[in-house]
Short mmCIF file of N, CA and C in Angstrom, two decimals:
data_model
loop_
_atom_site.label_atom_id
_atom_site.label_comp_id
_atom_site.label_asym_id
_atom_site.label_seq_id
_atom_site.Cartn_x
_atom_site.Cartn_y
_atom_site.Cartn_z
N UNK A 781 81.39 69.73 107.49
CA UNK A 781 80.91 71.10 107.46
C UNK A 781 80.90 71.70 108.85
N UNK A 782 80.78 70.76 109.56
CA UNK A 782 80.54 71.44 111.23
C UNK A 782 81.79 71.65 111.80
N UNK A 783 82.75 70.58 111.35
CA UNK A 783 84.29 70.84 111.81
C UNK A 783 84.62 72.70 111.30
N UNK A 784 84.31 72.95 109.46
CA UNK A 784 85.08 74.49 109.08
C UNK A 784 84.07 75.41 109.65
N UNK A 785 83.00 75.37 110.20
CA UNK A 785 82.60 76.52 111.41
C UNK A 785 83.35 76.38 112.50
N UNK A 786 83.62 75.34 113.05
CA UNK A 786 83.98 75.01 114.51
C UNK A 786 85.42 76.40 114.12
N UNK A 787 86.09 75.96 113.05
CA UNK A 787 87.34 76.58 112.42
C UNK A 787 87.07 78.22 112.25
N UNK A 788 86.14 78.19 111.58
CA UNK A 788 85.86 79.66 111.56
C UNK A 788 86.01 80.53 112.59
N UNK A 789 84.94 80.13 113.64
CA UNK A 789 84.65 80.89 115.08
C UNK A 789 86.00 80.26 115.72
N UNK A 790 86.93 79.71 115.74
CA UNK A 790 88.34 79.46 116.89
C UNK A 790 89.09 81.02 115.91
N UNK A 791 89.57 80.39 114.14
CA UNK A 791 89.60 81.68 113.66
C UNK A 791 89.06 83.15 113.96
N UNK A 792 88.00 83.29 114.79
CA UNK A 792 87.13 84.86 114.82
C UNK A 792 87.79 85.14 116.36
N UNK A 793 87.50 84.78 117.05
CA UNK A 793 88.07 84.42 118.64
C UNK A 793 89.54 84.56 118.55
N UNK A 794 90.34 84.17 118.02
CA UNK A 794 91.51 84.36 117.70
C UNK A 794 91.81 85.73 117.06
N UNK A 795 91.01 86.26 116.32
CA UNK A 795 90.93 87.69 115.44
C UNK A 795 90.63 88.48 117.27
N UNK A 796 89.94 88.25 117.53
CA UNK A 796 89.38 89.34 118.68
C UNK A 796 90.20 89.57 119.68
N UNK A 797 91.24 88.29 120.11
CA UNK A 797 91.63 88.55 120.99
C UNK A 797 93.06 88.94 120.38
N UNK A 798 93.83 89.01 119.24
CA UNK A 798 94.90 89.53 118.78
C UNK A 798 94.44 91.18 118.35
N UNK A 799 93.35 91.49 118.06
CA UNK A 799 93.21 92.89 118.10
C UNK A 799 92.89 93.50 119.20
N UNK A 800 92.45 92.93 120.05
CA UNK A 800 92.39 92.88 121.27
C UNK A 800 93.54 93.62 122.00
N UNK A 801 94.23 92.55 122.12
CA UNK A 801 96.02 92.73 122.54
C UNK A 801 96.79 93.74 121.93
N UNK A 802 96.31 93.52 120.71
CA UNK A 802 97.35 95.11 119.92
C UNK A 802 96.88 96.14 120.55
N UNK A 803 95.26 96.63 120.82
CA UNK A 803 95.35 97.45 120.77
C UNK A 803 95.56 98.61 121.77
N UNK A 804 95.60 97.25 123.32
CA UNK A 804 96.33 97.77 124.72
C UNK A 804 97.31 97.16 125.06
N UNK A 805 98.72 96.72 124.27
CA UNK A 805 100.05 96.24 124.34
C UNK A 805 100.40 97.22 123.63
N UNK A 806 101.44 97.66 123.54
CA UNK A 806 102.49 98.64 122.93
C UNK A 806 103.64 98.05 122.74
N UNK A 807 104.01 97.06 123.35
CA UNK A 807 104.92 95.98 122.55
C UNK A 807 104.81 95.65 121.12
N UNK A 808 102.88 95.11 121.02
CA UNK A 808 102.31 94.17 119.98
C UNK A 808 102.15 95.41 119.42
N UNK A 809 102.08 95.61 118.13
CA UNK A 809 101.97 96.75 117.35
C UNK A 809 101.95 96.00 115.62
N UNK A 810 101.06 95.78 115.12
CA UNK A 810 100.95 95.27 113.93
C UNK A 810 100.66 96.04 112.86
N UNK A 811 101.32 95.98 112.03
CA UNK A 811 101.06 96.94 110.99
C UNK A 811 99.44 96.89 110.33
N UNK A 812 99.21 98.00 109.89
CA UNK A 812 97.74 97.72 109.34
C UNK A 812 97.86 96.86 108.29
N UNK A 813 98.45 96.88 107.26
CA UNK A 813 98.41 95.99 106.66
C UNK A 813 97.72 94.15 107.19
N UNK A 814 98.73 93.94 107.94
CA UNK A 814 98.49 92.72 108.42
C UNK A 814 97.10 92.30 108.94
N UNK A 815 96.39 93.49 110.15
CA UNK A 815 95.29 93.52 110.53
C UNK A 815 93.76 93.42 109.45
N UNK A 816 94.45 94.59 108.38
CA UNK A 816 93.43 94.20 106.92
C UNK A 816 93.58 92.83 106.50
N UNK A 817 95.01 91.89 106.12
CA UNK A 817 94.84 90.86 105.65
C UNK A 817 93.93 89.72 106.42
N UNK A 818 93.86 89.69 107.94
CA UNK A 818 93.54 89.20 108.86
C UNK A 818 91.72 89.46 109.04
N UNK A 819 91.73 90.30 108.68
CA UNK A 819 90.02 90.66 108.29
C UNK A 819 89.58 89.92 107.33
N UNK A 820 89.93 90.37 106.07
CA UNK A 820 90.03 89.70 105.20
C UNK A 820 89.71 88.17 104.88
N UNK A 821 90.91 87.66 105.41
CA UNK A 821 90.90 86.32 105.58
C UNK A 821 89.53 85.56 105.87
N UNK A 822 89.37 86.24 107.37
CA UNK A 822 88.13 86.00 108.00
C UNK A 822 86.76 86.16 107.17
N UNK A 823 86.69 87.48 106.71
CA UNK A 823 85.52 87.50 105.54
C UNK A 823 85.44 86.45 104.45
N UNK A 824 87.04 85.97 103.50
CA UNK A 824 86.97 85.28 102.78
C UNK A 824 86.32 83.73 103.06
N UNK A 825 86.76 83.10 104.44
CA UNK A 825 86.15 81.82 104.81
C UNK A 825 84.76 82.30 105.02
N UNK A 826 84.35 83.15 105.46
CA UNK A 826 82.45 83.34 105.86
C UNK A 826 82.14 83.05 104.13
N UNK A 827 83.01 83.53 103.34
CA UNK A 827 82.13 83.36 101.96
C UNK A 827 82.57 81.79 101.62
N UNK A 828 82.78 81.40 101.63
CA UNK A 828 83.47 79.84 101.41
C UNK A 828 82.19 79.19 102.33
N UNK A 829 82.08 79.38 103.37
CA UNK A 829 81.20 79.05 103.83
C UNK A 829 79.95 78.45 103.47
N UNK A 830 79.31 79.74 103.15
CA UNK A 830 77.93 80.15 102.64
C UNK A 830 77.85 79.63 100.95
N UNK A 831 79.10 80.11 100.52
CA UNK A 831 79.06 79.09 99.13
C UNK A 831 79.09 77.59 98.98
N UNK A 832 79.17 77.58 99.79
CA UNK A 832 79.04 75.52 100.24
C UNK A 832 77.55 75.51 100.76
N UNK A 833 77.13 76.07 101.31
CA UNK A 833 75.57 76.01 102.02
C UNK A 833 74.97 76.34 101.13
N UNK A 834 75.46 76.46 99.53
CA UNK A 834 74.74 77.28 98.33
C UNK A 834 73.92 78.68 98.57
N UNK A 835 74.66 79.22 99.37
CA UNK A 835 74.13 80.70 99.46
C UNK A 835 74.64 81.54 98.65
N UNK A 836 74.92 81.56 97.18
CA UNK A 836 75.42 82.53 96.50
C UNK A 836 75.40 84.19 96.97
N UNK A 837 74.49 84.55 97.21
CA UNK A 837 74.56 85.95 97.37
C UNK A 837 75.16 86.48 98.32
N UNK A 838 75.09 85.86 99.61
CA UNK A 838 75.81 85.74 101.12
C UNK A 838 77.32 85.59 100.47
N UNK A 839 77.38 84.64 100.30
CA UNK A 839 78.61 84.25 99.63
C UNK A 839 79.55 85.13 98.84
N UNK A 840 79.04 86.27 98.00
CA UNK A 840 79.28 87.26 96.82
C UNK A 840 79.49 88.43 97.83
N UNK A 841 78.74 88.72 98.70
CA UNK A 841 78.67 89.88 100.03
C UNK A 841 79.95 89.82 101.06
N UNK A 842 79.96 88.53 101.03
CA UNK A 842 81.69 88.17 102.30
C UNK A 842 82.74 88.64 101.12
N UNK A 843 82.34 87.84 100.51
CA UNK A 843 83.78 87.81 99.46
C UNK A 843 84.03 89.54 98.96
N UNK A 844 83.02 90.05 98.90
CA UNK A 844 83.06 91.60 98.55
C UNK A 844 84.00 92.11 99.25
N UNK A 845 83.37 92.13 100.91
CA UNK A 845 83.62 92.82 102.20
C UNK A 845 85.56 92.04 102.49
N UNK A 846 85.42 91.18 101.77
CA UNK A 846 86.85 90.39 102.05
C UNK A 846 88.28 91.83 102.16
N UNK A 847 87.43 92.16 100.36
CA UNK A 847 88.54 92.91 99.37
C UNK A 847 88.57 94.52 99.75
N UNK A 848 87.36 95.12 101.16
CA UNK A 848 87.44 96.38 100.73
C UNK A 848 88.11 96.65 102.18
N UNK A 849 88.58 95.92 102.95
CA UNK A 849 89.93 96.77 103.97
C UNK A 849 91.54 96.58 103.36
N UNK A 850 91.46 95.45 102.41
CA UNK A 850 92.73 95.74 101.86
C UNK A 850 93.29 96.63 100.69
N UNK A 851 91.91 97.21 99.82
CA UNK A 851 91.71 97.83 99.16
C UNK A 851 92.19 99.25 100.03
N UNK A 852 91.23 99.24 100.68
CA UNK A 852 91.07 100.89 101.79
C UNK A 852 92.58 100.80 101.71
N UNK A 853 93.58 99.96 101.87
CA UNK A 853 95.35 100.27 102.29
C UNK A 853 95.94 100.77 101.12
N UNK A 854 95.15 100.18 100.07
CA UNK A 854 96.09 100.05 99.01
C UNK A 854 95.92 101.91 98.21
N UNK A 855 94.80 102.25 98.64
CA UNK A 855 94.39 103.83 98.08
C UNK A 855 95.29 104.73 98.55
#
């Protein structure tokens, strides 16, 4: 369990510093898309998480927040 946090936060750190980079490189230029899936992602393991720590509701709240930046693309 301590190893898929360790995973999580290298995962979040990794999110920060690639949006990071996009968003003062003009080379790096990622489509939104990708940046939503990449959110996403990240929300989906916080709920995986918390559903292992039997936090259902926490758990139901990530997983929500997972679906509504890729949603926001898809409108």
């Amino acid at each position: 369990m301590k190893a898929f946090r360790i995973f999580i936060a290298l995962c979040g750190v990794m999110t920060i510093i690639w949006m990071t980079v996009s968003l003062f490189n003009e080379r790096i230029n990622p489509s939104p898309l990708i940046n939503a899936l990449i959110i996403g992602a990240l929300f989906i393991l916080l709920g995986v998480e918390n559903w292992i720590d039997d936090q259902k509701k926490y758990a139901a709240f990530y997983i929500l927040l997972a679906f509504i930046p890729i949603l926001s693309l898809l409108i």
